[in-house]
Structures are given as structure tokens and as C-alpha cells.
């Protein structure tokens, strides 16, 4: 008897629960398709791909006239089973047509197609944000690569070698002569490898929002061909690629996973605004839906990532590793935030405490403060979601989120107490919050906690203004309803009477020249720096 795979730990009962709940909840959340695609005729598409399979076999035979014929291999291992699973276990996904079928107990069909191309023909990257753009430029330095985004304005600026996010410079574009950018879906049909790097945010109820992922899958699925590879980079919960993405690709393309095409997962690990740890300097985790596809995907990334790759045994392992990375950081920061609250009750200076603790060699360098952005403050909810579907209640993960979400209120309260200690009446006091983005030298405003901080300050009677010279201030006004000042506007805003206090959340390099104390009234000069 073969040893049961580690990926098949889900029981039959829990698997059914996972399938029905995931299909019902996430399919409803993802109905609003955000990527437009051309209509396809399923019957014509199916027959076309059948013809492609025949032509592919003929083409391969004609290309090897002097080589002995050999048996066609499949996307799976030599026994036809998926990598990391016994023959009795196959791909872990569900469809709306068969919600009660266990994904781990279904019988796998023998694969028919193999990938024999030593290098990709054309790569397509779906989504040109802080993940997709570096991917496009990195692969575009070696392979013909199409960077696709539905935002035509974004595509136009990239075509002019400009990146408004600040993540990539002119030199990055010049080093990628084979990269080009488009907002036309039809251009994606010529690709043979698709890398999907779209956002995976959360809903207002803090549940996974897979609408971007669904739209990308439907778009790619509408032009998927026999022999193609689809690799997902978007952060999500373990089992999402097989349970949610693969069925969408199959239903849209009318092709079969591991027979006609394969999928992989390689989680993005980019740290925004970090010029040291760029894409090429971070080890890339890779995986595939079969042994052969995992090897192909790993070699593909290894060919452009000098830092190397780490190929894992299953897609679920790769998904879980990324979720763990961000959840660990969230929990560590939550402990620092809770310690900050504790020591504040004792009247102790957290900054000095940290300075002393850092003298020990194995003290971990985590610091208290607002936890925002699109990763650390979002991804733990994805992990909590799948945990609860399995009947597991993650206490520490949940508590960490509660602690970190409470920080805007705590910082606002602490700042207000310092104003009162300086003899300043809270009602009508004029204060300046420095930094709107969620981290230093980063233009990204997604899920920034500064609006929450401003709301808390205003609820205490304070008049709040915000300074950030780096972000898109028009967008901040549109999305958050907050007017943000830039440094050149600051003097005019403060020359009359000055501010009663300044709360420094994030001080970008472009604003570092400002003497914050000089912006305050002479009688207060109160500058509060969030740890």
C-alpha cells in the first residue's frame, strides 16, 4: 500500500464542507468580473483545441525526423498521478456541477500532453502592479514577455518607460528589451505561459475577495491552449489554486488540467519600496500541479532569478508558506503593540525599552505601530478563513489581528493625552499627521490605517491635516475623502499660528528635510513620533 500524501490530510467530511462552502461563498463574492474578455464559442473552442492537439502531435513528429519515436509523457508522474499524491488521490478542486465529489478521492485520468519546449515561447503577465511589473521586466530581459493590465492609463505610462509607483526605474525598463505592455486582451492569445499577479484583497466582512482572481482566470481560460502553463503569484489561502482557480480555467477553456494544460503556484515575496530585496534577490518558491510541470516551472524561474528557487512538493505547500510568512510578521508586531500598551500603563518609554532589548544578539527586531498595507494586514484573514472551514479556530492569529486593528485608537488616545499634558485644549486644536502611506518611501495607499487614525483624532475634537509629498494626493481625496498636503503647501498652511501638535506616522525621505518642531506653535512644539 502506498503511503498517504501529506497533502491529503483533509477528511472526506471536511472536504465536502470545504467544497460546498467555498463554492457558495467565494463564487458569489467573485461575480463582479473586473477584467473584460472577448466572448468565446465553447463548442468551437473545444473543437479547435482538439485540432490543436492533433496538429501538435504532427508538428512534434515532423520536428524530430532523425530521432527514434518515444512514448508521449504527461503532466503527471510515470503512474499518471499528481505529484505528492497517491494514485487514489487527484487534484483538489470542486466545481459547481459536482459539489459533493471529494477532490482527494476522485480518480485521476491518464494525462496525454507533455511540454517539451526547453524555453517558453511568449510569457504573459496578468496584472502590472508592484508584483506584475517587476515580473514583466525580469522575464522581458530574456524572453518575449507581454505585460497586461486592464488599466489603459497604467499601460500607457509603462509603454513610455515610466512607473508611477516608483518600484521600477528607467534602467529596469532598458534592461528588458523583450518586454512590452498592452491592455488588449486579444494579444494574450499568443502566449504559452501565463503568470497571474492580481490583487487578492478582503471584503468589508474580512473574507477573501477573489473577484480579481476569478476575472483573470476567466480571461486566461478563454484563450488557453493545449500545452499552456498558468502560474499564480497572488497571495491566497492553501487549496485556492486547485479548488477555485483550476475549475475556472477548465470550465472556461473546456480543457482538462494535467491532460491539456497545467498550473503552478509561485508566491510573490516582493517588499514594496525595498530596493535591496528586489525580485531577483529573493529566493523564489515554486510548485506545479504535477511532477513534470513543477520541474518546468522551477527551471523557468531559476533561469531569471539569481537568488535561486525552492521547489516544494505541492501547490498547497507553496500557498501555505506565503500565508505563514505574513501571518508570522503580523503576530510578532501584535506582540510589540501589546507590549507598547502595557508599558504605557507603567509610564515607561517603549523606544528606550527597545533600544535596551536590542543589545541581546537574538532579540527579534519588530516594532510597534500601525499595521496597514495589502499584505500583513490582509493575508491573515485568508488563513483564518480556510482554518474555520476546516473546523479549526486560530486563537493567536485572530487575537493578533484584534490587537493590531486597535492601534489607531490607542495612538490617537496617547497623542491626545500628551496634548492635554502640554495644556492644550483638545476641542478645536489643530494638529498635523505626517505620512499617509502605510510605510516609508512607498506610494502605496492600499489599506493604510491613517484614515482610521484621523477619524479617531477627529472624534476627540481635533482638527486634522495630513502631510505626504510622495503619494497621489488626488487619489487619496477620491478614495478616502482626505485632503493631503505636500511639503511646498505646508508653510502656507502653518505660517499664521502653527499647529498645536504634530503626529509623525511615516516620514518619507522626500519630506525628511522638514523641521517638524518648527511647524508647531512656540508654546507647544509638541512632536509625537509613532514607534
PDB file of C-alpha atoms in Angstrom, residues 214-365:
ATOM      1  CA  UNK A 214     -11.796  34.991 -10.988  1.00  0.00           C
ATOM      2  CA  UNK A 215     -11.649  37.631 -13.723  1.00  0.00           C
ATOM      3  CA  UNK A 216      -8.034  36.752 -14.504  1.00  0.00           C
ATOM      4  CA  UNK A 217      -8.833  33.028 -14.662  1.00  0.00           C
ATOM      5  CA  UNK A 218     -11.773  33.605 -16.988  1.00  0.00           C
ATOM      6  CA  UNK A 219      -9.682  35.847 -19.213  1.00  0.00           C
ATOM      7  CA  UNK A 220      -6.798  33.378 -19.478  1.00  0.00           C
ATOM      8  CA  UNK A 221      -9.157  30.417 -19.739  1.00  0.00           C
ATOM      9  CA  UNK A 222     -10.882  31.984 -22.758  1.00  0.00           C
ATOM     10  CA  UNK A 223      -7.653  31.701 -24.754  1.00  0.00           C
ATOM     11  CA  UNK A 224      -5.942  28.769 -23.073  1.00  0.00           C
ATOM     12  CA  UNK A 225      -4.393  26.268 -25.499  1.00  0.00           C
ATOM     13  CA  UNK A 226      -3.196  22.706 -25.255  1.00  0.00           C
ATOM     14  CA  UNK A 227       0.279  22.678 -23.704  1.00  0.00           C
ATOM     15  CA  UNK A 228      -0.036  26.025 -21.904  1.00  0.00           C
ATOM     16  CA  UNK A 229       1.057  26.709 -18.317  1.00  0.00           C
ATOM     17  CA  UNK A 230      -0.670  29.042 -15.841  1.00  0.00           C
ATOM     18  CA  UNK A 231       1.258  30.117 -12.732  1.00  0.00           C
ATOM     19  CA  UNK A 232      -0.393  32.063  -9.918  1.00  0.00           C
ATOM     20  CA  UNK A 233       1.578  34.557  -7.833  1.00  0.00           C
ATOM     21  CA  UNK A 234      -1.298  36.229  -5.985  1.00  0.00           C
ATOM     22  CA  UNK A 235      -1.340  35.558  -2.252  1.00  0.00           C
ATOM     23  CA  UNK A 236      -4.235  33.366  -1.184  1.00  0.00           C
ATOM     24  CA  UNK A 237      -5.185  30.546   1.199  1.00  0.00           C
ATOM     25  CA  UNK A 238      -3.999  26.921   0.848  1.00  0.00           C
ATOM     26  CA  UNK A 239      -6.120  24.904  -1.658  1.00  0.00           C
ATOM     27  CA  UNK A 240      -7.382  28.021  -3.501  1.00  0.00           C
ATOM     28  CA  UNK A 241      -5.420  27.304  -6.689  1.00  0.00           C
ATOM     29  CA  UNK A 242      -6.880  23.808  -7.051  1.00  0.00           C
ATOM     30  CA  UNK A 243     -10.310  24.469  -5.529  1.00  0.00           C
ATOM     31  CA  UNK A 244     -11.064  27.831  -7.091  1.00  0.00           C
ATOM     32  CA  UNK A 245      -8.693  28.716  -9.940  1.00  0.00           C
ATOM     33  CA  UNK A 246      -8.254  25.394 -11.751  1.00  0.00           C
ATOM     34  CA  UNK A 247     -12.004  24.749 -12.159  1.00  0.00           C
ATOM     35  CA  UNK A 248     -12.448  28.238 -13.622  1.00  0.00           C
ATOM     36  CA  UNK A 249      -9.691  27.601 -16.156  1.00  0.00           C
ATOM     37  CA  UNK A 250     -11.208  24.233 -17.069  1.00  0.00           C
ATOM     38  CA  UNK A 251     -14.781  25.454 -17.383  1.00  0.00           C
ATOM     39  CA  UNK A 252     -13.812  28.470 -19.477  1.00  0.00           C
ATOM     40  CA  UNK A 253     -11.317  26.714 -21.759  1.00  0.00           C
ATOM     41  CA  UNK A 254     -13.108  23.338 -21.978  1.00  0.00           C
ATOM     42  CA  UNK A 255      -9.678  21.800 -21.394  1.00  0.00           C
ATOM     43  CA  UNK A 256      -8.606  19.413 -18.660  1.00  0.00           C
ATOM     44  CA  UNK A 257      -5.981  20.082 -16.028  1.00  0.00           C
ATOM     45  CA  UNK A 258      -2.880  17.891 -16.309  1.00  0.00           C
ATOM     46  CA  UNK A 259      -4.104  16.493 -19.619  1.00  0.00           C
ATOM     47  CA  UNK A 260      -4.238  19.627 -21.764  1.00  0.00           C
ATOM     48  CA  UNK A 261      -2.607  22.248 -19.553  1.00  0.00           C
ATOM     49  CA  UNK A 262      -1.056  22.576 -16.121  1.00  0.00           C
ATOM     50  CA  UNK A 263      -0.960  25.119 -13.323  1.00  0.00           C
ATOM     51  CA  UNK A 264       1.561  26.175 -10.725  1.00  0.00           C
ATOM     52  CA  UNK A 265       1.898  28.476  -7.765  1.00  0.00           C
ATOM     53  CA  UNK A 266       4.882  30.698  -7.006  1.00  0.00           C
ATOM     54  CA  UNK A 267       4.018  33.221  -4.278  1.00  0.00           C
ATOM     55  CA  UNK A 268       5.178  36.794  -4.693  1.00  0.00           C
ATOM     56  CA  UNK A 269       7.615  37.822  -1.960  1.00  0.00           C
ATOM     57  CA  UNK A 270       8.405  41.386  -3.004  1.00  0.00           C
ATOM     58  CA  UNK A 271       8.760  44.004  -0.270  1.00  0.00           C
ATOM     59  CA  UNK A 272       7.439  47.338  -1.651  1.00  0.00           C
ATOM     60  CA  UNK A 273       9.903  50.261  -1.565  1.00  0.00           C
ATOM     61  CA  UNK A 274      12.744  47.875  -0.700  1.00  0.00           C
ATOM     62  CA  UNK A 275      15.481  48.397  -3.282  1.00  0.00           C
ATOM     63  CA  UNK A 276      17.772  45.841  -1.632  1.00  0.00           C
ATOM     64  CA  UNK A 277      15.444  42.844  -1.638  1.00  0.00           C
ATOM     65  CA  UNK A 278      14.216  43.037  -5.213  1.00  0.00           C
ATOM     66  CA  UNK A 279      12.618  40.202  -7.177  1.00  0.00           C
ATOM     67  CA  UNK A 280      15.949  38.850  -8.414  1.00  0.00           C
ATOM     68  CA  UNK A 281      17.442  38.899  -4.903  1.00  0.00           C
ATOM     69  CA  UNK A 282      14.722  36.825  -3.210  1.00  0.00           C
ATOM     70  CA  UNK A 283      14.621  33.018  -3.374  1.00  0.00           C
ATOM     71  CA  UNK A 284      11.555  32.014  -5.419  1.00  0.00           C
ATOM     72  CA  UNK A 285       9.280  29.282  -4.099  1.00  0.00           C
ATOM     73  CA  UNK A 286       7.828  27.213  -6.951  1.00  0.00           C
ATOM     74  CA  UNK A 287       5.338  24.380  -7.363  1.00  0.00           C
ATOM     75  CA  UNK A 288       3.248  22.658 -10.003  1.00  0.00           C
ATOM     76  CA  UNK A 289       0.125  20.562 -10.398  1.00  0.00           C
ATOM     77  CA  UNK A 290       2.300  17.577 -11.341  1.00  0.00           C
ATOM     78  CA  UNK A 291       5.905  16.485 -11.053  1.00  0.00           C
ATOM     79  CA  UNK A 292       6.769  17.415 -14.626  1.00  0.00           C
ATOM     80  CA  UNK A 293       5.060  20.820 -14.502  1.00  0.00           C
ATOM     81  CA  UNK A 294       6.752  21.609 -11.172  1.00  0.00           C
ATOM     82  CA  UNK A 295      10.140  20.960 -12.760  1.00  0.00           C
ATOM     83  CA  UNK A 296       9.349  23.094 -15.806  1.00  0.00           C
ATOM     84  CA  UNK A 297       8.087  25.999 -13.692  1.00  0.00           C
ATOM     85  CA  UNK A 298      11.069  25.798 -11.357  1.00  0.00           C
ATOM     86  CA  UNK A 299      13.538  25.858 -14.254  1.00  0.00           C
ATOM     87  CA  UNK A 300      11.695  28.809 -15.777  1.00  0.00           C
ATOM     88  CA  UNK A 301      12.049  30.950 -12.658  1.00  0.00           C
ATOM     89  CA  UNK A 302      15.589  29.718 -11.979  1.00  0.00           C
ATOM     90  CA  UNK A 303      16.634  30.995 -15.396  1.00  0.00           C
ATOM     91  CA  UNK A 304      15.924  34.612 -14.390  1.00  0.00           C
ATOM     92  CA  UNK A 305      16.276  34.668 -10.576  1.00  0.00           C
ATOM     93  CA  UNK A 306      19.947  34.819  -9.480  1.00  0.00           C
ATOM     94  CA  UNK A 307      18.961  34.192  -5.852  1.00  0.00           C
ATOM     95  CA  UNK A 308      17.690  30.744  -6.875  1.00  0.00           C
ATOM     96  CA  UNK A 309      14.491  28.796  -6.402  1.00  0.00           C
ATOM     97  CA  UNK A 310      12.996  26.395  -3.891  1.00  0.00           C
ATOM     98  CA  UNK A 311      10.657  23.827  -5.449  1.00  0.00           C
ATOM     99  CA  UNK A 312       8.162  22.335  -2.988  1.00  0.00           C
ATOM    100  CA  UNK A 313       6.161  19.122  -3.188  1.00  0.00           C
ATOM    101  CA  UNK A 314       2.730  20.613  -3.833  1.00  0.00           C
ATOM    102  CA  UNK A 315       0.868  23.782  -4.695  1.00  0.00           C
ATOM    103  CA  UNK A 316      -0.742  23.754  -1.249  1.00  0.00           C
ATOM    104  CA  UNK A 317       2.668  23.819   0.454  1.00  0.00           C
ATOM    105  CA  UNK A 318       3.642  26.880  -1.590  1.00  0.00           C
ATOM    106  CA  UNK A 319       0.362  28.637  -0.764  1.00  0.00           C
ATOM    107  CA  UNK A 320       0.725  27.864   2.942  1.00  0.00           C
ATOM    108  CA  UNK A 321       4.336  29.072   3.069  1.00  0.00           C
ATOM    109  CA  UNK A 322       3.360  32.548   1.877  1.00  0.00           C
ATOM    110  CA  UNK A 323       0.417  32.734   4.254  1.00  0.00           C
ATOM    111  CA  UNK A 324       2.710  31.718   7.110  1.00  0.00           C
ATOM    112  CA  UNK A 325       5.336  34.350   6.245  1.00  0.00           C
ATOM    113  CA  UNK A 326       2.924  37.250   6.559  1.00  0.00           C
ATOM    114  CA  UNK A 327       0.942  35.819   9.478  1.00  0.00           C
ATOM    115  CA  UNK A 328       4.159  35.387  11.464  1.00  0.00           C
ATOM    116  CA  UNK A 329       5.071  39.035  10.945  1.00  0.00           C
ATOM    117  CA  UNK A 330       1.586  40.179  11.896  1.00  0.00           C
ATOM    118  CA  UNK A 331       1.736  38.189  15.136  1.00  0.00           C
ATOM    119  CA  UNK A 332       5.204  39.475  16.053  1.00  0.00           C
ATOM    120  CA  UNK A 333       4.149  43.098  15.513  1.00  0.00           C
ATOM    121  CA  UNK A 334       0.984  42.450  17.529  1.00  0.00           C
ATOM    122  CA  UNK A 335       3.117  41.378  20.498  1.00  0.00           C
ATOM    123  CA  UNK A 336       5.158  44.589  20.225  1.00  0.00           C
ATOM    124  CA  UNK A 337       1.934  46.611  20.071  1.00  0.00           C
ATOM    125  CA  UNK A 338       0.512  44.872  23.118  1.00  0.00           C
ATOM    126  CA  UNK A 339       3.799  45.416  24.980  1.00  0.00           C
ATOM    127  CA  UNK A 340       3.633  49.081  23.970  1.00  0.00           C
ATOM    128  CA  UNK A 341       0.166  49.340  25.523  1.00  0.00           C
ATOM    129  CA  UNK A 342       1.318  47.529  28.665  1.00  0.00           C
ATOM    130  CA  UNK A 343       4.415  49.640  29.256  1.00  0.00           C
ATOM    131  CA  UNK A 344       2.395  52.786  28.619  1.00  0.00           C
ATOM    132  CA  UNK A 345       0.257  51.984  31.657  1.00  0.00           C
ATOM    133  CA  UNK A 346       3.508  51.940  33.668  1.00  0.00           C
ATOM    134  CA  UNK A 347       4.709  55.220  32.221  1.00  0.00           C
ATOM    135  CA  UNK A 348       7.703  53.572  30.558  1.00  0.00           C
ATOM    136  CA  UNK A 349       9.289  54.731  27.291  1.00  0.00           C
ATOM    137  CA  UNK A 350       8.861  51.993  24.665  1.00  0.00           C
ATOM    138  CA  UNK A 351      11.632  53.407  22.466  1.00  0.00           C
ATOM    139  CA  UNK A 352      14.179  53.153  25.279  1.00  0.00           C
ATOM    140  CA  UNK A 353      12.966  49.676  26.198  1.00  0.00           C
ATOM    141  CA  UNK A 354      13.506  48.501  22.624  1.00  0.00           C
ATOM    142  CA  UNK A 355      16.938  50.091  22.500  1.00  0.00           C
ATOM    143  CA  UNK A 356      17.954  48.157  25.589  1.00  0.00           C
ATOM    144  CA  UNK A 357      16.418  44.859  24.407  1.00  0.00           C
ATOM    145  CA  UNK A 358      18.249  45.064  21.078  1.00  0.00           C
ATOM    146  CA  UNK A 359      21.586  44.698  22.853  1.00  0.00           C
ATOM    147  CA  UNK A 360      20.910  40.955  23.069  1.00  0.00           C
ATOM    148  CA  UNK A 361      22.026  39.183  19.892  1.00  0.00           C
ATOM    149  CA  UNK A 362      18.875  37.080  19.415  1.00  0.00           C
ATOM    150  CA  UNK A 363      16.262  39.763  20.089  1.00  0.00           C
ATOM    151  CA  UNK A 364      13.980  39.930  17.042  1.00  0.00           C
ATOM    152  CA  UNK A 365      13.751  43.434  15.513  1.00  0.00           C
TER     153      UNK A 365
END
